XYZ file of C-alpha atoms in Angstrom:
754
model
C -21.558 -13.125 -34.578
C -20.342 -15.273 -31.646
C -20.293 -13.675 -28.195
C -16.916 -12.310 -26.998
C -14.624 -14.594 -25.020
C -15.022 -12.562 -21.821
C -18.794 -13.149 -21.917
C -18.320 -16.874 -22.450
C -15.919 -16.971 -19.510
C -18.452 -15.233 -17.276
C -21.200 -17.620 -18.344
C -18.918 -20.570 -17.620
C -18.168 -19.165 -14.160
C -21.874 -18.706 -13.423
C -22.560 -22.284 -14.517
C -19.778 -23.523 -12.240
C -21.142 -21.560 -9.278
C -24.654 -22.876 -10.024
C -23.270 -26.401 -10.125
C -21.644 -25.930 -6.728
C -24.823 -24.459 -5.257
C -26.678 -27.535 -6.468
C -23.990 -29.661 -4.856
C -24.484 -27.746 -1.615
C -28.211 -28.435 -1.801
C -27.658 -32.100 -2.565
C -24.576 -33.233 -0.714
C -24.854 -36.819 -1.909
C -22.025 -37.801 -4.250
C -22.168 -40.642 -6.797
C -21.595 -44.055 -5.192
C -17.946 -44.952 -4.878
C -16.658 -41.359 -4.785
C -13.823 -41.201 -2.233
C -14.538 -38.957 0.758
C -11.881 -36.238 1.077
C -11.346 -32.900 2.782
C -9.217 -30.029 1.408
C -7.193 -27.222 2.944
C -4.700 -24.563 1.807
C -1.369 -24.675 3.648
C 2.232 -23.483 3.362
C 4.001 -20.125 3.106
C 1.185 -17.739 2.197
C 1.071 -14.140 1.053
C -2.750 -14.104 1.188
C -5.138 -16.168 3.307
C -6.999 -17.395 0.220
C -3.974 -19.073 -1.362
C -1.654 -21.919 -0.496
C -0.479 -25.454 -1.112
C -3.355 -27.835 -1.862
C -3.584 -30.552 0.782
C -5.989 -33.495 0.786
C -7.201 -35.481 3.801
C -7.820 -39.080 2.784
C -7.761 -42.375 4.625
C -6.904 -40.658 7.936
C -3.854 -38.783 6.593
C -3.067 -35.383 5.082
C -1.149 -35.340 1.796
C -0.456 -33.141 -1.237
C -1.289 -32.965 -4.962
C 1.328 -33.198 -7.732
C 1.446 -30.435 -10.366
C 1.616 -32.851 -13.347
C -1.294 -32.106 -15.744
C -2.895 -29.794 -13.164
C -4.942 -26.981 -14.766
C -7.058 -23.941 -13.957
C -10.118 -26.228 -14.179
C -8.748 -28.341 -11.342
C -7.915 -25.160 -9.406
C -11.541 -24.015 -9.825
C -12.787 -27.293 -8.356
C -10.429 -26.915 -5.369
C -11.448 -23.310 -4.655
C -15.176 -23.975 -4.955
C -14.890 -27.008 -2.690
C -13.342 -24.612 -0.129
C -16.181 -22.091 -0.538
C -14.568 -19.566 -2.895
C -16.321 -18.482 -6.088
C -13.454 -19.432 -8.409
C -9.704 -19.806 -8.812
C -7.554 -16.905 -9.950
C -4.435 -18.942 -10.752
C -2.427 -22.014 -9.797
C 1.289 -22.516 -9.169
C 3.527 -25.543 -9.787
C 6.870 -26.509 -8.214
C 6.010 -26.108 -4.509
C 5.686 -22.314 -4.601
C 4.178 -22.438 -1.097
C 6.819 -24.774 0.285
C 7.217 -28.537 0.240
C 4.524 -30.552 1.955
C 4.956 -33.665 4.065
C 3.544 -37.188 4.013
C 1.891 -38.847 1.040
C 1.341 -37.309 -2.410
C -2.249 -38.410 -2.753
C -3.066 -37.276 -6.304
C -1.077 -37.101 -9.559
C -1.999 -36.373 -13.203
C -5.272 -34.760 -12.122
C -7.694 -33.990 -14.993
C -10.833 -31.961 -14.215
C -13.530 -30.545 -16.487
C -14.228 -27.803 -13.949
C -17.774 -28.904 -13.116
C -16.920 -31.602 -10.574
C -18.313 -31.200 -7.044
C -15.100 -32.415 -5.448
C -11.501 -32.991 -6.480
C -12.082 -36.690 -5.773
C -14.347 -36.844 -8.848
C -11.577 -35.696 -11.207
C -9.642 -38.277 -13.185
C -6.198 -39.138 -11.773
C -3.749 -42.004 -11.358
C -5.641 -42.982 -8.222
C -5.061 -42.126 -4.577
C -1.459 -42.663 -3.532
C -0.269 -43.572 -7.059
C 2.401 -41.003 -7.935
C 5.985 -40.699 -9.149
C 6.291 -37.095 -7.917
C 8.370 -35.466 -5.213
C 7.212 -32.740 -2.845
C 9.158 -30.241 -4.958
C 6.212 -30.638 -7.380
C 3.443 -29.841 -4.880
C 0.756 -27.701 -6.488
C -0.737 -24.519 -5.043
C -3.718 -22.320 -5.909
C -4.841 -18.719 -5.518
C -8.602 -18.407 -5.029
C -10.868 -15.420 -5.524
C -11.531 -13.471 -2.314
C -15.292 -13.746 -2.917
C -17.080 -16.475 -1.022
C -19.946 -18.503 -2.482
C -23.319 -17.183 -1.309
C -25.073 -19.738 0.856
C -21.949 -21.894 1.205
C -22.266 -24.356 4.079
C -19.222 -25.953 5.634
C -19.502 -29.728 5.676
C -16.945 -31.787 7.556
C -16.360 -35.287 6.207
C -13.944 -36.073 9.039
C -15.320 -38.237 11.811
C -12.341 -37.245 13.948
C -9.276 -35.019 13.609
C -11.635 -32.133 12.767
C -9.223 -29.782 14.548
C -6.803 -30.108 11.591
C -9.239 -28.270 9.310
C -9.261 -24.543 8.668
C -12.377 -22.468 9.356
C -14.447 -22.301 6.164
C -17.455 -19.984 6.364
C -19.214 -17.723 3.906
C -18.670 -14.497 5.856
C -17.793 -13.021 9.267
C -19.174 -9.927 11.000
C -19.203 -8.005 14.267
C -22.830 -7.154 15.107
C -23.050 -4.206 17.449
C -25.747 -3.856 20.059
C -28.145 -0.927 19.635
C -26.214 1.467 21.891
C -23.025 0.945 19.857
C -24.337 0.999 16.280
C -23.654 4.677 15.550
C -20.032 4.513 16.677
C -17.385 4.952 13.979
C -15.420 2.790 13.802
C -17.528 -0.023 15.227
C -15.221 -1.788 17.669
C -17.475 -3.958 19.833
C -20.227 -6.498 19.349
C -21.298 -10.106 18.862
C -19.127 -12.171 16.554
C -21.195 -14.004 13.955
C -20.276 -16.310 11.075
C -22.408 -16.919 8.008
C -22.773 -20.596 7.207
C -25.387 -22.097 4.898
C -26.780 -18.609 4.235
C -27.577 -17.955 7.927
C -25.780 -15.861 10.530
C -24.775 -17.895 13.563
C -23.124 -17.134 16.898
C -20.132 -18.974 18.362
C -20.195 -20.493 21.855
C -17.612 -18.775 24.069
C -16.750 -21.791 26.275
C -13.451 -22.372 24.419
C -12.993 -18.804 23.182
C -9.585 -17.199 23.876
C -7.928 -13.791 23.651
C -5.935 -15.104 20.696
C -9.177 -15.675 18.814
C -10.291 -12.095 19.550
C -6.891 -10.812 18.417
C -7.381 -12.425 15.005
C -10.935 -11.108 14.612
C -9.887 -7.558 15.543
C -6.990 -7.767 13.104
C -9.391 -8.759 10.313
C -11.417 -5.624 10.967
C -8.433 -3.274 10.916
C -7.712 -3.038 14.651
C -4.254 -3.691 16.132
C -5.432 -4.830 19.567
C -8.265 -6.205 21.679
C -9.487 -5.632 25.234
C -12.055 -6.921 27.722
C -15.711 -5.921 27.532
C -18.525 -5.392 30.033
C -19.925 -8.935 30.472
C -22.940 -7.809 32.532
C -24.552 -6.015 29.564
C -24.223 -9.019 27.268
C -25.462 -11.494 29.883
C -28.668 -9.481 30.190
C -29.072 -9.244 26.412
C -28.378 -12.942 25.968
C -31.368 -13.904 28.093
C -33.704 -11.915 25.848
C -32.368 -12.960 22.448
C -32.925 -16.142 20.513
C -29.591 -17.730 19.652
C -28.506 -19.751 16.635
C -25.114 -21.299 17.336
C -22.555 -22.560 14.825
C -21.613 -26.218 15.163
C -17.902 -25.703 15.822
C -15.527 -23.883 18.095
C -12.533 -21.902 16.830
C -8.859 -22.368 17.645
C -6.537 -19.502 16.639
C -2.880 -19.178 17.628
C -3.138 -15.371 17.377
C -0.778 -14.753 14.474
C -3.259 -15.642 11.718
C -4.184 -12.855 9.311
C -7.869 -13.842 9.266
C -10.360 -16.295 10.748
C -9.969 -18.489 7.661
C -6.390 -19.189 8.762
C -7.560 -20.557 12.136
C -8.294 -24.203 12.859
C -11.646 -25.562 13.898
C -12.195 -26.175 17.577
C -14.255 -28.997 19.003
C -17.668 -29.785 17.590
C -20.532 -28.138 19.448
C -23.547 -30.304 20.167
C -26.547 -28.351 18.852
C -29.486 -28.868 21.242
C -31.781 -25.947 20.449
C -32.231 -23.559 23.391
C -29.898 -25.596 25.596
C -26.892 -25.284 23.237
C -23.919 -23.648 24.989
C -25.961 -23.673 28.207
C -22.969 -22.824 30.402
C -21.662 -20.142 28.057
C -22.679 -17.112 26.000
C -22.327 -15.970 22.384
C -18.809 -14.683 21.688
C -18.314 -10.908 22.005
C -15.210 -9.061 20.801
C -14.015 -5.596 21.821
C -11.267 -4.101 19.643
C -8.899 -1.167 20.122
C -8.471 1.122 17.080
C -5.161 2.612 15.958
C -4.493 6.250 16.824
C -5.427 7.522 13.361
C -8.881 5.915 13.587
C -9.707 6.435 17.280
C -12.399 8.943 18.336
C -9.686 10.472 20.545
C -5.934 9.854 20.901
C -6.406 8.643 24.467
C -8.486 5.710 23.181
C -6.040 4.717 20.446
C -3.728 1.749 20.419
C -0.268 2.637 21.770
C 2.493 2.081 19.254
C 5.412 -0.144 20.138
C 7.849 2.751 20.367
C 7.819 6.519 20.568
C 5.096 8.075 18.436
C 7.319 11.002 17.449
C 9.847 8.741 15.735
C 8.504 5.600 14.075
C 10.982 2.893 13.158
C 8.907 1.508 10.285
C 6.931 3.339 7.613
C 4.990 2.644 4.399
C 5.751 4.453 1.149
C 4.343 4.369 -2.364
C 0.923 2.897 -1.519
C -2.176 4.061 -3.371
C -4.561 3.625 -0.445
C -4.622 3.878 3.336
C -2.729 1.029 4.987
C -0.594 -0.114 2.087
C 2.884 0.587 0.798
C 6.507 -0.430 0.484
C 7.999 -1.293 3.885
C 10.893 0.925 4.974
C 12.939 0.606 8.167
C 15.016 3.211 10.020
C 18.527 2.043 10.883
C 21.458 4.210 11.979
C 19.574 7.355 10.976
C 18.897 6.150 7.421
C 15.718 4.753 5.896
C 16.074 1.547 3.888
C 13.899 -1.206 2.468
C 13.204 -4.867 3.297
C 14.063 -7.708 0.903
C 11.180 -10.017 0.000
C 13.059 -13.293 0.617
C 10.889 -15.289 3.082
C 8.449 -12.354 3.290
C 5.069 -13.688 4.467
C 1.793 -12.785 6.171
C 3.252 -13.092 9.693
C 5.935 -10.464 9.006
C 3.507 -8.253 7.104
C 1.004 -8.422 9.978
C 3.677 -7.290 12.459
C 4.237 -4.208 10.270
C 0.511 -3.490 9.975
C -0.181 -3.769 13.712
C 2.889 -1.678 14.543
C 1.555 1.146 12.386
C -1.903 1.066 13.981
C -3.708 -1.046 11.380
C -5.079 -4.573 11.672
C -3.578 -7.754 10.280
C -2.148 -7.955 6.769
C -4.428 -8.708 3.844
C -1.458 -9.341 1.620
C 2.333 -9.626 1.823
C 3.580 -8.211 -1.490
C 6.886 -9.109 -3.120
C 8.877 -8.096 -6.184
C 8.697 -4.316 -5.694
C 4.989 -4.348 -6.597
C 4.380 -1.007 -4.847
C 7.446 0.680 -6.297
C 11.164 0.445 -5.659
C 12.932 2.291 -2.869
C 16.342 3.966 -2.816
C 19.319 3.554 -0.508
C 20.242 0.434 1.462
C 18.305 -2.810 1.874
C 18.335 -3.096 5.672
C 16.684 -6.474 6.233
C 16.574 -9.794 4.380
C 15.037 -13.219 5.076
C 12.889 -11.745 7.843
C 11.324 -14.267 10.210
C 8.597 -13.129 12.621
C 6.469 -15.100 15.036
C 3.641 -12.619 14.492
C 3.636 -11.362 18.101
C 6.515 -8.865 17.885
C 5.634 -5.255 18.667
C 7.848 -4.046 15.832
C 9.394 -5.477 12.686
C 12.743 -4.473 14.152
C 12.304 -7.217 16.789
C 12.062 -9.942 14.127
C 15.103 -12.006 13.236
C 16.694 -11.603 9.811
C 19.774 -12.737 7.934
C 22.255 -9.878 8.113
C 24.776 -11.778 5.983
C 22.423 -12.368 3.052
C 23.668 -10.369 0.074
C 22.443 -9.792 -3.463
C 19.039 -8.232 -2.769
C 18.124 -5.400 -5.125
C 15.258 -2.935 -4.941
C 13.414 -5.082 -7.466
C 12.778 -7.338 -4.448
C 11.421 -4.677 -2.091
C 8.715 -6.050 0.211
C 5.364 -4.314 0.701
C 2.093 -4.825 2.576
C -1.629 -4.261 2.297
C -3.237 -3.989 5.729
C -6.787 -4.381 6.964
C -8.127 -0.948 7.942
C -11.288 -0.098 9.921
C -14.525 0.666 8.073
C -14.756 4.421 8.660
C -17.411 5.212 6.044
C -15.078 7.691 4.305
C -16.361 6.678 0.873
C -19.943 7.568 1.828
C -19.138 11.272 2.325
C -17.635 11.952 -1.090
C -18.431 11.024 -4.691
C -17.354 11.694 -8.278
C -20.152 12.722 -10.599
C -20.494 12.939 -14.383
C -17.255 11.190 -15.348
C -16.860 8.716 -18.216
C -15.760 6.049 -15.737
C -15.718 5.573 -11.921
C -12.175 6.997 -11.716
C -13.031 10.553 -12.799
C -15.625 13.255 -12.319
C -16.698 16.375 -10.491
C -16.008 16.205 -6.762
C -19.192 16.294 -4.686
C -19.215 16.387 -0.887
C -21.934 15.462 1.613
C -22.233 18.471 3.925
C -24.657 19.828 6.511
C -26.775 22.720 5.301
C -29.712 24.208 7.213
C -29.848 21.208 9.522
C -29.844 18.530 6.814
C -27.218 16.673 4.801
C -26.960 17.722 1.145
C -24.574 17.023 -1.721
C -22.635 19.966 -3.092
C -19.498 20.889 -5.024
C -16.027 22.041 -3.995
C -14.699 25.446 -5.033
C -11.844 25.053 -7.526
C -9.867 28.119 -6.362
C -6.457 26.828 -5.176
C -7.480 23.289 -6.211
C -4.452 21.209 -7.204
C -2.845 17.786 -7.407
C -2.366 17.434 -3.637
C -6.064 18.023 -2.959
C -6.975 15.596 -5.761
C -4.665 13.004 -4.192
C -6.622 13.133 -0.931
C -9.924 12.705 -2.810
C -8.674 9.644 -4.698
C -7.314 8.120 -1.482
C -10.583 8.733 0.393
C -12.537 6.973 -2.352
C -10.078 4.088 -2.530
C -9.322 4.898 -6.185
C -5.537 5.115 -5.874
C -3.486 8.162 -6.888
C -4.515 11.447 -8.468
C -3.883 11.605 -12.189
C -5.140 15.158 -12.735
C -6.794 17.974 -10.818
C -9.359 20.034 -12.743
C -10.493 23.594 -12.028
C -13.231 23.478 -14.653
C -15.694 20.618 -15.003
C -18.278 21.931 -17.487
C -17.691 18.863 -19.693
C -18.931 16.553 -16.895
C -22.671 16.715 -16.398
C -22.887 16.303 -12.638
C -26.017 16.222 -10.509
C -27.735 19.609 -11.056
C -29.120 19.531 -7.516
C -25.515 19.430 -6.231
C -24.223 22.520 -8.120
C -24.043 24.723 -5.023
C -20.629 25.101 -3.400
C -20.478 23.564 0.091
C -16.688 23.639 0.571
C -14.114 26.315 -0.318
C -10.546 27.316 0.425
C -9.371 23.701 0.482
C -5.650 23.241 1.134
C -4.226 19.798 1.887
C -0.796 18.627 2.966
C -1.309 15.294 1.208
C -1.265 13.100 4.327
C -4.966 13.498 5.188
C -7.303 10.496 4.997
C -10.323 12.617 4.045
C -10.935 15.946 2.325
C -12.719 17.161 5.467
C -9.413 16.879 7.365
C -7.779 19.441 5.027
C -7.805 23.137 5.861
C -10.920 24.830 4.451
C -13.182 27.796 5.104
C -15.769 25.973 7.186
C -19.232 27.557 7.223
C -18.001 30.903 5.826
C -17.631 30.025 2.155
C -15.691 32.204 -0.283
C -15.839 31.158 -3.935
C -16.088 34.099 -6.389
C -16.478 31.882 -9.483
C -19.079 29.653 -7.835
C -19.676 25.966 -8.452
C -21.304 24.388 -11.473
C -18.908 24.496 -14.423
C -16.105 25.816 -12.187
C -16.393 23.106 -9.542
C -13.327 21.036 -8.670
C -12.782 17.715 -10.393
C -10.295 14.849 -10.391
C -9.194 11.827 -12.350
C -7.617 8.947 -10.437
C -5.305 6.092 -11.333
C -4.284 2.866 -9.618
C -0.609 3.542 -10.426
C 1.658 6.592 -10.504
C 5.272 7.556 -11.207
C 7.718 8.274 -8.396
C 10.742 10.483 -9.061
C 13.767 10.164 -6.770
C 17.069 12.039 -7.054
C 20.296 10.079 -6.669
C 21.920 11.931 -3.763
C 25.341 10.328 -4.249
C 25.646 11.641 -7.814
C 25.008 15.198 -6.582
C 27.519 14.816 -3.752
C 30.252 13.431 -6.028
C 29.898 15.881 -8.942
C 29.756 19.260 -7.157
C 32.337 21.921 -8.028
C 32.713 25.704 -8.523
C 33.198 27.429 -11.864
C 33.868 31.099 -12.623
C 32.148 31.730 -15.953
C 32.257 34.965 -18.000
C 29.000 36.855 -18.314
C 29.199 37.195 -22.086
C 28.505 33.470 -22.571
C 25.681 33.442 -20.008
C 23.193 35.625 -21.899
C 20.762 32.801 -22.693
C 20.881 31.561 -19.096
C 20.223 35.114 -17.895
C 17.179 35.378 -20.182
C 15.794 32.207 -18.576
C 16.386 33.668 -15.072
C 19.036 31.100 -14.161
C 21.313 33.728 -12.545
C 20.870 35.771 -9.386
C 19.259 39.219 -9.555
C 22.630 41.029 -9.382
C 23.495 39.625 -12.816
C 21.122 42.170 -14.392
C 23.617 44.957 -13.625
C 26.732 42.915 -14.446
C 28.931 43.804 -17.435
C 29.638 41.288 -20.176
C 33.297 41.085 -19.119
C 32.498 40.201 -15.487
C 32.363 36.673 -14.095
C 29.681 34.732 -12.245
C 30.593 32.054 -9.703
C 28.479 28.960 -10.311
C 27.931 25.974 -8.030
C 27.678 23.160 -10.595
C 26.537 19.559 -10.141
C 24.905 16.694 -12.041
C 21.464 15.360 -11.204
C 20.313 11.822 -11.916
C 16.553 11.462 -11.521
C 15.101 7.943 -11.273
C 11.506 6.890 -11.863
C 10.899 4.233 -9.186
C 7.122 4.241 -9.549
C 4.745 2.003 -11.479
C 3.875 4.406 -14.325
C 5.956 6.505 -16.715
C 6.521 10.143 -15.725
C 5.087 12.380 -18.465
C 4.833 16.190 -18.634
C 1.344 17.423 -17.903
C 1.321 19.811 -20.866
C 0.542 18.371 -24.301
C 3.051 18.616 -27.158
C 1.273 21.557 -28.784
C 1.455 23.698 -25.616
C 5.188 23.367 -24.961
C 7.007 26.723 -24.865
C 9.738 27.470 -27.398
C 12.852 29.291 -26.123
C 14.604 30.985 -29.010
C 17.917 31.654 -27.270
C 18.603 28.037 -26.303
C 16.519 26.831 -29.282
C 14.536 24.170 -27.488
C 11.068 23.559 -26.054
C 10.198 23.516 -22.361
C 7.708 20.761 -21.507
C 7.617 21.951 -17.852
C 8.640 25.524 -17.055
C 9.829 24.551 -13.568
C 10.987 20.943 -13.213
C 13.444 21.400 -10.323
C 14.317 24.060 -7.760
C 17.894 24.480 -6.540
C 18.342 26.429 -3.292
C 21.198 27.336 -0.978
C 19.868 27.880 2.541
C 21.393 29.202 5.726
C 21.411 26.787 8.672
C 18.189 28.381 9.953
C 16.465 27.780 6.596
C 16.726 31.267 5.045
C 17.281 31.207 1.285
C 20.574 32.886 0.284
C 20.772 31.757 -3.372
C 18.531 29.913 -5.785
C 18.287 28.369 -9.216
C 15.742 26.453 -11.246
C 15.678 24.055 -14.142
C 13.004 23.819 -16.808
C 12.424 20.405 -18.354
C 13.638 21.212 -21.860
C 14.476 17.538 -22.245
C 12.937 14.731 -20.199
C 14.301 11.477 -21.582
C 15.590 8.033 -20.692
C 19.339 8.543 -20.388
C 19.856 5.011 -19.068
C 17.662 2.124 -17.914
C 17.998 -0.928 -15.732
C 18.888 -4.172 -17.441
C 16.023 -5.541 -19.513
C 14.124 -2.220 -19.750
C 13.928 -0.485 -23.113
C 14.217 3.293 -23.496
C 10.966 4.910 -24.627
C 11.591 8.653 -24.520
C 14.130 10.675 -26.480
C 14.244 14.439 -26.974
C 15.811 14.403 -30.447
C 13.628 15.640 -33.340
C 10.951 17.040 -31.020
C 10.294 13.542 -29.690
C 8.057 12.419 -26.854
C 9.367 13.386 -23.410
C 9.160 11.429 -20.175
C 10.976 8.986 -17.893
C 10.140 5.291 -18.173
C 9.667 3.172 -15.047
C 13.081 1.730 -14.171
C 14.978 4.413 -16.118
C 16.652 7.664 -15.156
C 17.237 11.073 -16.696
C 20.665 12.652 -16.166
C 21.168 16.401 -16.326
C 24.922 16.783 -16.625
C 26.840 19.405 -14.663
C 28.061 21.110 -17.867
C 24.688 22.164 -19.334
C 23.108 25.587 -18.918
C 21.164 26.310 -15.712
C 22.418 23.156 -14.004
C 23.790 25.332 -11.213
C 23.193 27.847 -8.446
C 24.687 31.325 -8.906
C 26.703 31.854 -5.669
C 28.509 35.024 -6.786
C 27.004 37.045 -3.917
C 27.250 34.314 -1.239
C 29.679 34.897 1.645
C 31.807 32.036 3.018
C 30.134 29.839 5.633
C 28.128 26.679 6.330
C 24.941 26.132 4.337
C 22.264 23.619 3.362
C 22.037 22.728 -0.319
C 18.544 21.670 -1.402
C 17.081 20.213 -4.604
C 13.308 19.821 -5.072
C 11.930 17.837 -8.028
C 8.476 18.625 -9.431
C 8.152 21.451 -6.850
C 4.770 22.707 -8.017
C 3.253 19.189 -8.030
C 2.401 19.619 -11.721
C 2.573 15.867 -12.260
C 1.003 13.453 -9.769
C 3.382 11.017 -8.046
C 2.942 8.152 -5.603
C 5.284 9.770 -3.054
C 6.288 13.431 -2.829
C 8.296 13.046 0.384
C 11.286 11.690 -1.572
C 11.291 14.624 -4.030
C 13.508 16.685 -1.728
C 17.258 16.168 -1.337
C 19.379 18.088 1.184
C 23.135 18.230 1.775
C 25.359 19.996 4.249
C 27.631 22.432 2.439
C 30.759 24.394 3.441
C 32.072 27.300 1.320
C 35.348 29.059 2.144
C 35.271 31.611 -0.677
C 37.433 29.468 -2.988
C 36.320 25.868 -2.598
C 33.115 24.068 -1.676
C 32.475 20.789 0.159
C 29.224 18.849 -0.161
C 28.548 16.101 2.420
C 25.824 14.200 4.351
C 23.350 14.245 1.459
C 19.999 12.566 2.112
C 16.557 12.171 0.559
C 13.371 13.319 2.327
C 13.368 14.420 5.950
C 16.384 13.683 8.121
C 15.201 11.355 10.934
C 15.606 12.737 14.445
C 17.928 10.288 16.230
C 19.071 12.425 19.124
C 17.126 10.421 21.705
C 18.095 6.872 20.764
C 20.054 4.842 18.294
C 19.329 1.596 16.462
C 22.020 -1.043 16.159
C 22.082 -4.529 14.721
C 22.572 -7.331 17.204
C 22.386 -11.083 16.560
C 20.150 -10.736 13.522
C 17.666 -8.235 14.942
C 17.586 -4.537 15.810
C 18.138 -3.297 19.349
C 17.443 0.234 20.553
C 19.629 2.022 23.073
C 19.319 5.521 24.452
C 22.282 7.788 23.950
C 22.100 9.034 27.514
C 25.050 7.935 29.753
C 22.973 5.954 32.253
C 21.137 3.965 29.549
C 23.800 1.268 29.232
C 23.833 0.714 33.011
C 20.238 -0.478 33.201
C-alpha cells in the first residue's frame, strides 16, 4: 500500500531542506549561474510575506506570475532562509513593483539552490506588466544553521536582515526576571550566536527589537555594567550593522547597515555589543509604576480588541462619539496594526488580519483606508478616508500582537486527554516548600474558568468545562487538590489571577475523578443581539389571564400572576429579538438531543432552559420586573447572502445558529415579554442578556448584554438609547472627526481656549 500523500509531502519537504543545507555548506553554484539576491517587499500583513524582488545586474526588479508555482515559491523562501513556502499570490497582491521585470515564465522543480537556476525566458525578457508581480508567503520557521550570504559587492544596505534567529540574552543578575526586558542582543547566523557592534546602533533599532519581544517601548540602560562585562567576555560579532526606521514589525523588516570588518579581538574596538532595555506594558509589568504609559487615559481606552482567542489578538474596535465601531480592512497593514498593538501595551504586530477573520462586529464601521506612519500613539491619530463607503463587517480588520514571554504555559497543563486541546487541569503549586503538580477542585467550575485555562495555554477558547474527569487518566501523582474555590471574571491572563481559596483549601469531593477539566477550541461562536430591532418593535399589550396558562406554567409571568383570576389581564412589555452569530463557529445547545426537556403545555422541547434573561431595572440597578426565554427553537431564521441555512426546528430537527445567520424571536410568541403589570410609571433601564449562565462557550461575552433607557407613563412606553455591552464613559472628553483623523477635546469650558 503506498504511503499517504501527507507523508510524501513531508518527505519532499525534508529533502528540500536537506538540499538547501547542502547548498549552505557548499556555496559554489554551477558555472554560468547568474548571481542574484532576493527580498520580500510591498504591502505586507506579515513580515515573512511580500512581493518577490530580484537584485540583478545592479538593479532591483520583480518576477512575473506567469507559470509561477508553489515549487518556485519554495525555492524563493528557502533562498531567504525560511523552511518552505506556504502559498504564493499572483496579480500584484502586495502592490505593484517598480523598475525591470527580471523573470517571466519561471519553472522550478523545487530543488534548485537559487531562483536563478530555474528555467525562465531569461533575465529581462518579459511581456508582463507590474500588475502581474508575484508574491509569496513563507513559513515562519527559519532553516537551522542558515547563514546569510550577500552576493552584492555594494548597495548591501538595500537588503533586508536575514538571520536564523534573534534573542535577548540577559546577564546573570537579570535572568530570573519575568518578563526578561534587558540584555545583549544576539543574532543566530550560520548556526552560531553573534553580537552586533553598537557603533551605528540607534534607538529606532531598539524600538523594533523590543516590539518583536512584546514590549511597546524602550529606554536607556546602565552602560557601566556592560562595559565591565564586555572586558571579561569573548565576543563573536556579526558581519553587518542594522538600519531600522522604527516602524518595522520585526528585525527581518529592517535593512542591513554597513559591513563590519571582522578582525578577531579588535572587531568593534571603539564600540560594545548592542544591549537593549525594553519597557513592558502595564498588564505584564512587575508593578504598574514600571509599565508603559498608554497614549491616553487608562480608565477610558479609545481602541480595544474583541473576539480574539489568545492574549494580544482580536478584532479592532474604535470608540467614536460614545459608540464602539470597527475598522475596515482596506489598506490595513502591519504599520497600522503595530500602532494598535503598542497602544494597548503589547509589542509590534505579528499579523494584520483582514476579511473579518476574528469575527464580525456590530454597529458602525468608524474607519476605512487607514494610513499610519507607525509612530502614532493611538490609531485615532492615523489618517483615514472618512468618505469611503461600502465597507461591511465582512471586512473588519484585526491584529495579532507580539506579547512578552511570561512563562504562563509552564504553570498549567492538561493531562489525560485524547488530544492536546483537552484534559484534566493540573496546576504547578507550592506545597511544603517545593513545587508540585496538583488538580483543581471542580466545585463552581464553569465555562468562564475553562476560558481562562485555554487562554493561558494558548489553546484558544473553551469548548466545555467538566466537573468530572474520571474518563481521563491523568498523572496519579497529581491527584491531590492544590487549588479550590476558583471564580474568574473571564478577563484574567492566568488561572492564578482568578479568585480562589489560597492555602486554605475547601473541596468536599476531592480531586481525582472529580477534578476540573476542559476542552478547548481555536474558534467559537459569538452571539450579538440587534439593539435596533428591540428598540423599534417594543409595545404594550393587555392580555387576558385565561390564555396565559402555559406561559404561567413556564414561569414567564410575575409572581402576582399566581393569585390572578382567569378573567383578569396582565400587562406585557412585548418586543422582538434578533440574535446574530458573528463568531467563527456555529452556536449549538450544550445538551444533546436525548436530554432536551419536553414541555407538554406548549408541546415543544427546550434545548436550553434559560437562553435569555429579560429585566426591567430601576435607574440605580434594582430589578423591578423580569422575564426569561427558554430556547425551544434555535434556528436560522435568515442568513447573509451566500450562506445556507443549516438549522431548522421543524420535525424535532437539529437546533443552532449558523455563522453569518440570525435567529428571530418574534414579539407575538409566548414568553417574548416582561410582565409589567405591577410596575409603577417612571424611568427605567430595560436589559436583555443572552446565554446568561454561560452554558455555551463564546468568543466574547461582553456583547451578550443589551441595555435601553425606558420611560413608562402607565399607558404607553418609550424605548430609546439602546446599546450593546457597557456604555462608554464620555463625561470627561469627546472624540470628533477632523480632517480624516480623530481629535479629542475636553468638555470643560476652558478646554477650547488652550
